[in-house]
Amino acid sequence: MLLAQSAYENQVILVKLTATAAEQLNLRSIEGIVTTGLASLDALNRDHRAISMRRVFRPAGKHEATHLAKGLQRFYKLQFAVEAEVQALARIYAADANVEFAQPNWRYHLLRAPDALCLSDDPIFPSQWNLHNTGQTGGTPDADLDAPEAWCLETGNPDAVVSVLDTGIDLDHPELAANMWSNPGEVAGNGLDDDANGFIDDVHGWDFSDDDNNPDDYDNHGTHGAGIIAARAHNGLGIAGIAGGWGNVAGVSLMACKIFPNAFDDVIAEAFVYAADNGSRLSNNAWGGGNCPAPVIEGAIDYFLSVSDGVALFGAGASNSSNPCLGYPASYPPVVAVAALDHHDRKTSFSNYGNWIDVSAPGVNIWSTTIGGYASYNGTSPACAHATGVAALLLSSHPDWTGAQLRAQLESSADNVDAANPGFVGLLGSGRVNAFEALNGAVTPPLCVTYEFSIAAGAWYLISLPVIPDSSAVNLLFPGASAAFEWSQATQSYAQVTTLASEKAYWLLMPQAATVEICGQPLHSYARNYISPGWDLTGSVLESSPLVDHPEGSLIAMFRWNAEMQNYMPVSPFAVEPKQGYWILMLETPSTVTVGSGLARGKGQK
């Protein structure tokens, strides 16, 4: 089994000095901070509390002359006293005149061929084609998750908490009871809110539908999904779950967030917030409908993703349609939308499809747990649970990964299924999720798209970040900035800010001329903004895009700020460019303005 590892070493960066800097280097330690004799580099070391700086390639005795000739003496490892956003720190050092380049100290792992199968002894496992497809149900061999191959590497870790927003979970099921999340700060049955989280006796989760502490299942739906994710494997009982552990070894922890039968906006929204506040980093959601869009639900999802730094996964409806609203909230850009496949890797008759789908997974004749027993179900609900189970294995193996890294690995490691779906090429996401490839596949550094901002001294700029940066701090994104302001449409006033979010618009003042590079995760192609009547600011996304999906006739005017001339210019036709913020005038209330063209698969860069 592979040990859990972070993508890079914490509190460390690697730098390569220029030849001149290396010659002038004079390493000392003053009050615990390393100094170099190079003024600008010493200032950085003080600001970021660098406590150690040593050569990457140690002095090599008889080989030292060769090392010096090849410049190996210019590579150094810097260690810092406090936790820092390592990738942002590397970019700051890379901008110093004494540094040729700087980077995180990336971690690598062994690539293993699937030369072993860890087959579960559960009696129903031979019928679980979705995990190990030998053609036993008449399907195509290997049209599966490669679960037995994956289990030789990882079977799940209790520290990985998966919230299941559904009809509840059978808390006493013999396959699930040992994997139920237990609130570590709560004493069961004493009638007190021991951990002061606002919920009394929330031992295994909460029933948000009836607002009580009993999230037991009443319908089988939630228990079925929970079993796919985390039923105990290789315990001689029933079925095998994807990340439920092995034999007597526990798997991931299941947090029961019961939202049905009264699954209204406010009920669901509170469940997302509870899950994030109490340690869940993955959210499984096999439900849909309601209004499209739903600002309350989207706000709660945004909170979950921001606070947990995790992933929210949704089944992609059950209407055999490409209409994003019929698949909502799966079509909400920040979440992972999951389509359903059969045992031939073909799209099922009930699954949605479209350029907003992210991945696909098995969804036909899927055996799993039910209240007190087992059953086989069809649907995008089991498909979603499969994707969540694979993500849970990834989180177990890589607990330090960000949500963006987990999502990227889940999607990039999927098996392409276009050949089995000639009528849906490019409409089923990156393919069928593959647990073994997700764990064993080469892990590349997170994709970073860089935008350059050229800023004149003393000029105001109306900017927008078209990527999700590693750091949100103004002083890290735009070193030397004297002010940044955000507009509030509600109060009709500006407020100074110290952090910047993607897709929003901000006024920025730089006293000194600068060329700044902003590196970050690519945004999805769509950004929704809820605009009240009157003037408001909106931001941009990754690509040049028109404004779409606003009520006809409600968008009256649009202006951009010309930083060079320091004046406003009208925009026609209505469209946005990356890095720019825009004033727009709306009449309707409430209005939803969607920015984006969908050129990059509708939900993101694939």
Coordinates of C-alpha atoms in Angstrom, one line a residue:
M1 CA 0.0 0.0 0.0
L2 CA 1.3 3.5 -0.8
L3 CA 1.8 5.9 2.1
A4 CA -0.2 9.2 2.0
Q5 CA 2.0 11.9 0.6
S6 CA 1.7 15.6 -0.1
A7 CA 2.5 16.9 -3.6
Y8 CA 5.5 18.9 -2.4
E9 CA 7.5 19.5 0.8
N10 CA 6.0 22.0 3.1
Q11 CA 7.8 25.2 4.2
V12 CA 10.5 24.6 1.5
I13 CA 11.3 25.9 -2.0
L14 CA 14.2 25.3 -4.3
V15 CA 16.0 28.1 -6.1
K16 CA 18.7 28.5 -8.7
L17 CA 20.8 31.6 -8.2
T18 CA 22.2 33.6 -11.1
A19 CA 25.9 33.1 -11.7
T20 CA 26.7 36.5 -10.3
A21 CA 24.6 36.0 -7.2
A22 CA 26.3 32.6 -6.5
E23 CA 29.7 34.2 -6.7
Q24 CA 28.7 37.0 -4.3
L25 CA 26.9 34.7 -1.9
N26 CA 27.9 35.0 1.8
L27 CA 25.7 32.8 3.9
R28 CA 25.2 33.7 7.6
S29 CA 22.5 33.5 10.2
I30 CA 21.4 36.6 12.1
E31 CA 18.8 36.2 14.8
G32 CA 17.7 32.9 13.3
I33 CA 17.2 34.3 9.8
V34 CA 19.5 33.3 7.0
T35 CA 21.3 36.1 5.2
T36 CA 23.1 36.0 1.9
G37 CA 24.9 39.4 1.5
L38 CA 22.5 40.1 -1.4
A39 CA 20.2 43.0 -0.3
S40 CA 17.0 42.1 -2.1
L41 CA 17.3 38.4 -1.3
D42 CA 18.0 39.2 2.3
A43 CA 14.8 41.3 2.4
L44 CA 12.8 38.4 1.1
N45 CA 14.3 36.1 3.7
R46 CA 13.4 38.5 6.5
D47 CA 9.9 39.0 5.3
H48 CA 9.2 35.3 4.9
R49 CA 11.4 34.0 7.8
A50 CA 13.8 31.8 5.9
I51 CA 15.8 29.9 8.5
S52 CA 18.0 27.7 6.4
M53 CA 19.6 27.8 2.9
R54 CA 21.9 25.0 1.8
R55 CA 23.1 23.6 -1.4
V56 CA 21.0 21.0 -3.1
F57 CA 24.1 19.3 -4.4
R58 CA 26.6 18.9 -1.6
P59 CA 30.3 19.6 -2.1
A60 CA 31.6 16.6 -4.0
G61 CA 35.3 16.3 -3.3
K62 CA 37.2 15.1 -6.3
H63 CA 34.1 15.8 -8.5
E64 CA 33.6 19.3 -7.2
A65 CA 35.3 20.9 -10.2
T66 CA 32.9 19.3 -12.6
H67 CA 30.0 20.3 -10.4
L68 CA 31.2 23.9 -10.4
A69 CA 31.7 23.9 -14.2
K70 CA 28.1 22.7 -14.7
G71 CA 26.7 25.3 -12.2
L72 CA 25.4 22.8 -9.6
Q73 CA 26.6 25.2 -6.9
R74 CA 23.8 27.6 -7.9
F75 CA 21.0 25.3 -6.6
Y76 CA 19.8 25.9 -3.1
K77 CA 17.1 24.6 -0.7
L78 CA 15.4 27.3 1.4
Q79 CA 13.5 26.3 4.5
F80 CA 11.0 28.7 6.3
A81 CA 10.0 28.9 9.9
V82 CA 6.3 29.2 9.3
E83 CA 3.7 27.5 7.0
A84 CA 3.4 29.4 3.7
E85 CA 1.6 29.1 0.4
V86 CA 4.6 27.3 -1.2
Q87 CA 3.7 27.9 -4.9
A88 CA 3.1 31.6 -4.2
L89 CA 6.3 31.9 -2.3
A90 CA 8.2 30.3 -5.2
R91 CA 6.9 32.9 -7.6
I92 CA 7.9 35.7 -5.2
Y93 CA 11.5 34.5 -5.0
A94 CA 11.5 33.8 -8.8
A95 CA 10.9 37.5 -9.3
D96 CA 14.1 38.5 -7.5
A97 CA 17.0 39.7 -9.7
N98 CA 19.3 37.2 -8.0
V99 CA 17.2 34.2 -8.7
E100 CA 17.1 32.4 -12.0
F101 CA 14.1 30.2 -11.1
A102 CA 12.3 29.0 -8.0
Q103 CA 10.0 26.1 -7.5
P104 CA 8.3 23.9 -4.8
N105 CA 10.2 20.7 -3.9
W106 CA 7.8 18.3 -5.7
R107 CA 7.3 14.8 -4.4
Y108 CA 7.3 11.8 -6.7
H109 CA 6.1 8.2 -6.2
L110 CA 6.6 4.8 -7.7
L111 CA 4.6 3.8 -10.7
R112 CA 3.4 0.2 -10.3
A113 CA 2.0 -2.0 -13.0
P114 CA -1.3 -3.7 -12.1
D115 CA 0.4 -7.1 -11.7
A116 CA -1.7 -8.0 -8.7
L117 CA -5.4 -8.3 -7.9
C118 CA -6.7 -7.9 -4.4
L119 CA -10.0 -9.7 -4.8
S120 CA -12.6 -9.4 -2.1
D121 CA -14.2 -12.4 -0.5
D122 CA -17.6 -10.8 -0.1
P123 CA -20.3 -13.2 -1.5
I124 CA -21.9 -10.6 -3.8
F125 CA -18.6 -9.3 -5.1
P126 CA -18.6 -11.7 -8.1
S127 CA -21.7 -9.9 -9.3
Q128 CA -20.2 -6.4 -8.9
W129 CA -19.2 -5.9 -12.5
N130 CA -18.8 -2.2 -11.8
L131 CA -15.7 -3.0 -9.7
H132 CA -14.3 -6.0 -11.6
N133 CA -15.8 -6.7 -15.0
T134 CA -14.9 -10.1 -16.4
G135 CA -17.9 -10.2 -18.7
Q136 CA -19.9 -12.0 -16.0
T137 CA -23.1 -10.0 -16.8
G138 CA -22.6 -10.1 -20.5
G139 CA -20.7 -6.8 -20.6
T140 CA -17.3 -5.8 -21.9
P141 CA -14.4 -7.1 -19.8
D142 CA -12.5 -4.3 -18.0
A143 CA -15.3 -1.8 -18.4
D144 CA -15.0 -1.2 -14.7
L145 CA -13.3 0.8 -12.0
D146 CA -10.3 -1.5 -11.7
A147 CA -11.1 -1.8 -8.0
P148 CA -9.1 -5.0 -7.2
E149 CA -6.0 -3.4 -8.7
A150 CA -6.6 -0.2 -6.7
W151 CA -7.1 -2.1 -3.4
C152 CA -3.6 -3.4 -3.6
L153 CA -2.6 0.3 -3.2
E154 CA -5.2 1.9 -1.0
T155 CA -8.5 0.8 0.7
G156 CA -9.5 4.0 2.5
N157 CA -8.6 6.0 5.6
P158 CA -10.9 7.0 8.4
D159 CA -9.4 10.5 8.4
A160 CA -11.1 11.0 5.0
V161 CA -14.6 12.1 5.8
V162 CA -17.3 11.8 3.1
S163 CA -20.7 13.6 3.7
V164 CA -23.7 11.9 2.1
L165 CA -26.5 14.3 1.5
D166 CA -29.4 12.0 0.9
T167 CA -32.2 10.1 2.7
G168 CA -30.0 9.2 5.5
I169 CA -27.8 6.1 6.1
D170 CA -28.7 2.8 7.9
L171 CA -26.4 3.5 10.9
D172 CA -26.5 -0.1 12.1
H173 CA -25.9 -1.9 8.9
P174 CA -23.1 -4.5 9.5
E175 CA -21.3 -3.3 6.4
L176 CA -21.4 0.4 7.3
A177 CA -21.6 0.8 11.1
A178 CA -17.9 0.6 11.7
N179 CA -17.3 3.2 9.0
M180 CA -19.7 5.8 10.2
W181 CA -18.2 9.2 11.1
S182 CA -18.2 9.8 14.8
N183 CA -18.1 13.3 16.0
P184 CA -15.0 13.4 18.3
G185 CA -16.3 16.2 20.4
E186 CA -19.8 14.9 21.1
V187 CA -20.9 12.7 24.0
A188 CA -23.9 10.6 22.8
G189 CA -27.2 10.9 24.5
N190 CA -26.4 13.6 27.1
G191 CA -28.6 16.2 25.6
L192 CA -25.7 18.7 25.3
D193 CA -23.9 20.4 22.5
D194 CA -20.6 19.2 23.8
D195 CA -18.4 20.5 20.9
A196 CA -20.3 23.8 20.6
N197 CA -21.0 23.4 16.9
G198 CA -24.7 24.3 17.2
F199 CA -26.0 20.8 17.1
I200 CA -26.9 18.6 20.1
D201 CA -25.8 14.9 20.1
D202 CA -24.8 15.0 16.4
V203 CA -22.8 11.8 16.8
H204 CA -22.9 10.5 13.2
G205 CA -24.3 13.6 11.4
W206 CA -27.7 15.3 11.4
D207 CA -31.2 15.0 10.1
F208 CA -31.7 18.4 8.4
S209 CA -35.0 17.4 7.0
D210 CA -36.7 17.0 10.5
D211 CA -34.0 19.0 12.4
D212 CA -33.0 16.2 14.8
N213 CA -30.0 14.1 15.6
N214 CA -31.2 10.9 14.0
P215 CA -30.0 10.7 10.4
D216 CA -31.1 7.1 9.9
D217 CA -32.4 6.1 6.5
Y218 CA -36.0 5.7 5.7
D219 CA -35.9 5.0 1.9
N220 CA -32.8 2.9 1.0
H221 CA -31.5 5.5 -1.4
G222 CA -28.9 7.0 0.9
T223 CA -27.8 3.7 2.3
H224 CA -27.3 2.3 -1.3
G225 CA -25.0 5.2 -2.2
A226 CA -23.1 5.0 1.1
G227 CA -22.4 1.3 0.5
I228 CA -20.9 1.9 -2.9
I229 CA -18.6 4.5 -1.3
A230 CA -17.6 2.7 1.9
A231 CA -19.1 -0.7 2.6
R232 CA -16.3 -2.8 4.2
A233 CA -14.6 -5.0 1.6
H234 CA -13.1 -8.5 2.2
N235 CA -15.1 -9.1 5.4
G236 CA -17.1 -12.1 4.1
L237 CA -20.3 -10.1 4.1
G238 CA -22.5 -9.0 1.2
I239 CA -20.8 -6.5 -1.1
A240 CA -17.5 -4.6 -1.3
G241 CA -17.4 -0.8 -1.2
I242 CA -14.8 1.2 -3.0
A243 CA -13.1 2.9 -0.1
G244 CA -14.6 1.0 2.9
G245 CA -11.4 -0.6 4.2
W246 CA -10.3 -4.2 4.1
G247 CA -11.2 -7.0 6.5
N248 CA -10.8 -5.6 10.0
V249 CA -9.2 -2.4 8.7
A250 CA -11.5 0.7 8.6
G251 CA -12.1 2.7 5.5
V252 CA -13.2 6.2 5.0
S253 CA -15.7 7.8 7.4
L254 CA -19.3 8.4 6.3
M255 CA -21.0 11.5 7.6
A256 CA -24.8 11.2 7.4
C257 CA -26.5 14.4 6.3
K258 CA -30.2 13.6 5.9
I259 CA -31.9 16.1 3.7
F260 CA -35.0 14.2 2.5
P261 CA -38.0 14.0 2.5
N262 CA -38.1 17.8 3.1
A263 CA -35.2 18.7 0.7
F264 CA -35.8 22.5 0.4
D265 CA -33.2 25.0 -0.4
D266 CA -32.6 26.0 3.2
V267 CA -32.4 22.4 4.4
I268 CA -29.8 21.4 1.7
A269 CA -27.8 24.6 2.2
E270 CA -27.4 24.0 5.9
A271 CA -26.2 20.4 5.3
F272 CA -23.4 21.6 3.1
V273 CA -22.3 24.2 5.7
Y274 CA -22.4 21.6 8.5
A275 CA -20.4 19.1 6.5
A276 CA -17.7 21.7 5.8
D277 CA -17.6 22.9 9.4
N278 CA -17.2 19.4 10.8
G279 CA -14.4 18.1 8.6
S280 CA -15.9 16.6 5.5
R281 CA -13.9 17.2 2.3
L282 CA -16.0 15.2 -0.1
S283 CA -19.7 15.6 -0.6
N284 CA -21.9 13.0 -2.4
N285 CA -25.1 14.3 -3.9
A286 CA -27.5 12.0 -5.8
W287 CA -30.4 14.5 -6.2
G288 CA -31.4 17.4 -8.4
G289 CA -34.3 19.5 -9.6
G290 CA -35.6 22.7 -7.9
N291 CA -34.9 26.0 -9.5
C292 CA -32.1 26.7 -11.9
P293 CA -30.1 28.6 -10.8
A294 CA -30.5 28.5 -7.0
P295 CA -28.4 31.2 -5.3
V296 CA -28.9 29.7 -1.8
I297 CA -27.7 26.3 -2.9
E298 CA -24.8 27.7 -4.9
G299 CA -23.7 29.8 -2.0
A300 CA -23.7 26.8 0.3
I301 CA -21.7 24.7 -2.2
D302 CA -19.2 27.6 -2.6
Y303 CA -18.9 27.6 1.2
F304 CA -18.3 23.9 1.3
L305 CA -15.6 24.0 -1.4
S306 CA -13.9 27.0 0.1
V307 CA -13.8 25.9 3.8
S308 CA -13.2 22.2 3.1
D309 CA -10.9 22.7 0.1
G310 CA -12.6 19.6 -1.2
V311 CA -14.8 18.3 -3.9
A312 CA -18.6 18.2 -4.3
L313 CA -19.9 15.5 -6.7
F314 CA -23.4 15.3 -8.3
G315 CA -25.2 12.7 -10.3
A316 CA -26.1 14.2 -13.7
G317 CA -29.9 14.0 -13.5
A318 CA -32.1 11.3 -15.0
S319 CA -33.7 13.0 -18.0
N320 CA -31.5 11.8 -20.9
S321 CA -30.9 15.5 -21.9
S322 CA -28.1 17.8 -22.6
N323 CA -29.9 20.8 -21.0
P324 CA -27.8 22.0 -18.1
C325 CA -30.9 23.1 -16.1
L326 CA -32.4 19.6 -16.3
G327 CA -29.2 18.4 -14.7
Y328 CA -28.9 21.1 -12.1
P329 CA -27.2 21.4 -9.7
A330 CA -24.8 19.0 -11.4
S331 CA -24.3 21.6 -14.1
Y332 CA -23.2 24.2 -11.5
P333 CA -19.6 24.8 -12.7
P334 CA -17.6 24.3 -9.4
V335 CA -19.0 20.8 -8.8
V336 CA -18.1 17.4 -10.5
A337 CA -21.0 16.2 -12.7
V338 CA -21.2 12.4 -13.1
A339 CA -23.0 10.6 -16.0
A340 CA -24.0 7.0 -15.9
L341 CA -22.7 4.1 -18.0
D342 CA -23.7 0.4 -18.5
H343 CA -21.4 -2.7 -18.4
H344 CA -20.3 -1.9 -22.0
D345 CA -19.2 1.6 -21.1
R346 CA -22.3 2.9 -23.0
K347 CA -24.3 5.9 -21.8
T348 CA -27.5 4.7 -20.2
S349 CA -30.9 5.7 -21.4
F350 CA -31.6 7.7 -18.3
S351 CA -28.3 9.7 -18.0
N352 CA -27.8 13.3 -18.9
Y353 CA -25.0 14.3 -21.2
G354 CA -23.4 17.5 -22.4
N355 CA -20.3 19.6 -22.4
W356 CA -20.9 20.3 -18.7
I357 CA -20.4 16.6 -17.7
D358 CA -17.0 16.0 -16.0
V359 CA -16.7 12.2 -15.6
S360 CA -18.8 9.1 -16.0
A361 CA -19.2 6.0 -13.9
P362 CA -21.2 2.7 -13.7
G363 CA -24.9 3.1 -13.1
V364 CA -26.7 -0.1 -14.2
N365 CA -27.4 -3.2 -12.1
I366 CA -25.3 -1.9 -9.2
W367 CA -25.3 -4.0 -6.0
S368 CA -25.0 -2.2 -2.7
T369 CA -26.4 -2.0 0.8
T370 CA -30.0 -1.2 1.7
I371 CA -31.7 -0.9 5.1
G372 CA -30.8 -4.2 6.7
G373 CA -29.9 -5.9 3.5
Y374 CA -28.7 -5.5 -0.1
A375 CA -30.2 -4.7 -3.5
S376 CA -29.3 -3.9 -7.1
Y377 CA -30.3 -0.4 -8.4
N378 CA -29.9 1.6 -11.6
G379 CA -29.3 5.4 -11.9
T380 CA -27.0 8.3 -11.9
S381 CA -27.2 8.1 -8.1
P382 CA -25.0 5.0 -8.0
A383 CA -22.8 6.5 -10.8
C384 CA -22.2 9.5 -8.6
A385 CA -21.3 7.3 -5.6
H386 CA -18.7 5.5 -7.7
A387 CA -16.9 8.8 -8.5
T388 CA -17.1 9.8 -4.9
G389 CA -15.6 6.4 -3.9
V390 CA -12.7 6.9 -6.2
A391 CA -12.2 10.4 -4.9
A392 CA -12.3 9.0 -1.4
L393 CA -9.4 6.6 -2.2
L394 CA -7.4 9.5 -3.6
L395 CA -8.1 11.7 -0.5
S396 CA -7.1 8.7 1.7
S397 CA -3.8 8.3 -0.2
H398 CA -3.1 12.1 -0.5
P399 CA -4.7 13.9 2.5
D400 CA -2.6 17.0 1.8
W401 CA -3.9 17.5 -1.7
T402 CA -6.1 20.4 -2.5
G403 CA -9.6 20.0 -3.9
A404 CA -8.3 21.2 -7.2
Q405 CA -5.6 18.5 -7.2
L406 CA -8.1 15.8 -6.2
R407 CA -10.5 16.8 -8.9
A408 CA -7.8 17.1 -11.6
Q409 CA -6.5 13.6 -10.8
L410 CA -10.0 12.1 -10.8
E411 CA -10.7 13.5 -14.2
S412 CA -7.4 13.1 -15.9
S413 CA -7.1 9.4 -14.9
A414 CA -10.5 8.4 -16.3
D415 CA -10.7 5.9 -19.2
N416 CA -12.0 7.5 -22.4
V417 CA -15.4 6.0 -23.5
D418 CA -16.0 7.9 -26.7
A419 CA -15.4 4.7 -28.8
A420 CA -18.4 3.1 -27.1
N421 CA -20.5 6.2 -27.5
P422 CA -20.2 7.5 -31.1
G423 CA -23.3 9.6 -30.6
F424 CA -22.0 11.3 -27.5
V425 CA -18.3 12.1 -28.3
G426 CA -17.1 14.7 -25.9
L427 CA -20.4 14.8 -24.0
L428 CA -19.5 12.3 -21.2
G429 CA -16.7 14.1 -19.6
S430 CA -13.2 12.8 -19.6
G431 CA -14.4 9.2 -19.3
R432 CA -15.2 6.4 -16.8
V433 CA -13.4 6.9 -13.5
N434 CA -10.6 4.4 -12.8
A435 CA -9.6 3.9 -9.2
F436 CA -6.3 2.2 -10.1
E437 CA -5.2 4.8 -12.6
A438 CA -6.2 7.6 -10.2
L439 CA -3.9 6.1 -7.5
N440 CA -1.1 4.8 -9.7
G441 CA -1.1 7.2 -12.6
A442 CA 1.6 9.8 -12.9
V443 CA 0.8 12.8 -10.7
T444 CA 1.9 16.0 -12.5
P445 CA 2.0 19.4 -10.7
P446 CA -1.3 21.2 -10.8
L447 CA -2.0 22.9 -14.1
C448 CA -1.1 26.6 -13.8
V449 CA -2.3 29.2 -16.2
T450 CA -0.4 32.5 -16.0
Y451 CA -1.7 35.9 -16.9
E452 CA 0.5 39.0 -17.1
F453 CA -0.6 42.4 -15.7
S454 CA 1.4 45.4 -16.9
I455 CA 0.7 48.3 -14.6
A456 CA 1.8 51.9 -14.8
A457 CA 2.9 53.9 -11.8
G458 CA 0.1 55.7 -10.0
A459 CA -2.7 54.5 -12.2
W460 CA -6.0 52.9 -11.2
Y461 CA -6.9 49.6 -12.8
L462 CA -10.2 47.8 -12.8
I463 CA -9.0 44.2 -12.7
S464 CA -10.4 40.6 -12.5
L465 CA -8.6 37.4 -11.8
P466 CA -9.4 34.9 -14.6
V467 CA -7.8 32.0 -12.6
I468 CA -8.0 30.7 -9.0
P469 CA -4.6 31.8 -7.6
D470 CA -2.6 29.9 -5.0
S471 CA -2.7 33.0 -2.8
S472 CA -5.6 35.4 -2.4
A473 CA -3.6 38.1 -0.6
V474 CA -3.3 41.4 -2.4
N475 CA 0.2 41.9 -1.2
L476 CA 1.3 38.5 -2.6
L477 CA -0.6 38.8 -5.9
F478 CA 0.4 42.5 -6.5
P479 CA 3.5 43.2 -4.4
G480 CA 3.6 46.9 -3.6
A481 CA -0.1 47.6 -4.2
S482 CA -1.2 50.6 -2.1
A483 CA -4.9 49.9 -2.2
A484 CA -7.6 47.5 -3.5
F485 CA -11.3 48.2 -3.4
E486 CA -14.5 46.1 -4.0
W487 CA -17.9 47.6 -4.9
S488 CA -21.0 46.7 -2.9
Q489 CA -24.1 47.1 -5.0
A490 CA -26.3 46.7 -1.9
T491 CA -24.7 49.7 -0.1
Q492 CA -23.7 51.6 -3.2
S493 CA -20.2 52.0 -1.7
Y494 CA -16.6 50.8 -1.9
A495 CA -14.8 48.8 0.8
Q496 CA -11.0 48.3 0.9
V497 CA -10.0 44.6 0.7
T498 CA -6.9 42.6 1.5
T499 CA -7.8 39.5 -0.5
L500 CA -9.0 39.0 -4.0
A501 CA -11.4 36.3 -5.4
S502 CA -11.6 35.0 -8.9
E503 CA -14.3 36.2 -11.3
K504 CA -15.0 39.4 -9.3
A505 CA -13.9 42.9 -10.2
Y506 CA -11.6 45.2 -8.1
W507 CA -10.1 48.6 -8.3
L508 CA -6.3 48.4 -7.8
L509 CA -3.8 51.2 -7.3
M510 CA 0.0 50.6 -7.8
P511 CA 2.3 53.4 -6.8
Q512 CA 5.2 51.9 -8.8
A513 CA 5.2 50.5 -12.3
A514 CA 5.2 46.7 -12.4
T515 CA 4.7 43.7 -14.5
V516 CA 3.0 41.0 -12.4
E517 CA 2.4 37.4 -13.4
I518 CA -0.7 35.7 -11.7
C519 CA -0.5 31.9 -11.8
G520 CA -3.4 29.7 -10.8
Q521 CA -5.9 27.0 -11.5
P522 CA -8.0 27.5 -14.7
L523 CA -11.5 28.6 -14.2
H524 CA -14.5 26.9 -15.7
S525 CA -15.9 28.8 -18.7
Y526 CA -19.0 30.0 -17.0
A527 CA -19.3 32.5 -14.1
R528 CA -22.7 33.4 -12.7
N529 CA -23.4 36.8 -11.2
Y530 CA -26.7 37.8 -9.5
I531 CA -27.3 41.4 -10.3
S532 CA -29.8 43.7 -8.8
P533 CA -31.3 46.7 -10.8
G534 CA -28.8 49.5 -11.4
W535 CA -25.1 49.5 -11.9
D536 CA -22.9 46.7 -10.7
L537 CA -19.4 45.3 -11.3
T538 CA -18.7 41.9 -12.9
G539 CA -15.5 40.0 -13.5
S540 CA -14.2 37.8 -16.3
V541 CA -13.2 34.1 -16.8
L542 CA -10.4 32.3 -18.6
E543 CA -11.3 33.1 -22.2
S544 CA -12.8 36.0 -24.1
S545 CA -16.5 35.4 -23.8
P546 CA -19.9 36.9 -24.5
L547 CA -22.4 37.6 -21.8
V548 CA -25.1 35.0 -22.1
D549 CA -28.3 33.9 -20.3
H550 CA -29.4 37.3 -19.1
P551 CA -33.1 38.1 -19.4
E552 CA -33.7 39.6 -22.8
G553 CA -33.6 43.3 -22.8
S554 CA -32.5 43.5 -19.1
L555 CA -28.8 44.3 -19.9
I556 CA -28.8 48.0 -20.9
A557 CA -25.2 49.1 -20.9
M558 CA -21.7 47.9 -20.3
F559 CA -18.4 49.8 -19.8
R560 CA -14.8 48.9 -19.3
W561 CA -12.1 51.1 -17.8
N562 CA -9.2 52.2 -20.1
A563 CA -6.2 52.1 -17.7
E564 CA -4.0 53.9 -20.2
M565 CA -6.3 56.8 -20.7
Q566 CA -7.9 56.6 -17.2
N567 CA -11.4 56.8 -18.6
Y568 CA -14.5 54.6 -19.3
M569 CA -15.2 53.1 -22.7
P570 CA -18.5 51.5 -23.9
V571 CA -18.5 47.8 -24.7
S572 CA -20.5 46.6 -27.7
P573 CA -21.4 43.8 -28.3
F574 CA -21.6 42.8 -24.7
A575 CA -18.6 40.6 -24.0
V576 CA -15.7 40.3 -21.5
E577 CA -11.9 39.9 -21.8
P578 CA -9.7 38.1 -19.2
K579 CA -8.1 40.4 -16.5
Q580 CA -10.8 43.1 -17.0
G581 CA -13.6 44.2 -14.7
Y582 CA -16.8 45.7 -16.2
W583 CA -19.6 48.0 -15.1
I584 CA -23.0 46.7 -16.3
L585 CA -26.5 48.3 -16.0
M586 CA -29.4 45.9 -15.4
L587 CA -33.2 46.6 -15.3
E588 CA -34.7 43.2 -14.2
T589 CA -34.7 42.0 -10.6
P590 CA -33.3 39.6 -9.8
S591 CA -31.2 39.0 -12.9
T592 CA -28.7 36.3 -13.5
V593 CA -25.8 37.1 -15.9
T594 CA -23.7 34.2 -17.0
V595 CA -20.3 35.0 -18.4
G596 CA -18.8 32.4 -20.7
S597 CA -18.9 30.8 -24.1
G598 CA -18.4 27.1 -23.2
L599 CA -15.5 26.7 -25.7
A600 CA -13.6 24.7 -23.0
R601 CA -16.2 21.9 -22.6
G602 CA -18.6 24.3 -20.8
K603 CA -17.4 23.6 -17.2
G604 CA -13.7 23.8 -17.4
Q605 CA -10.5 23.2 -19.2
K606 CA -10.3 19.5 -20.0

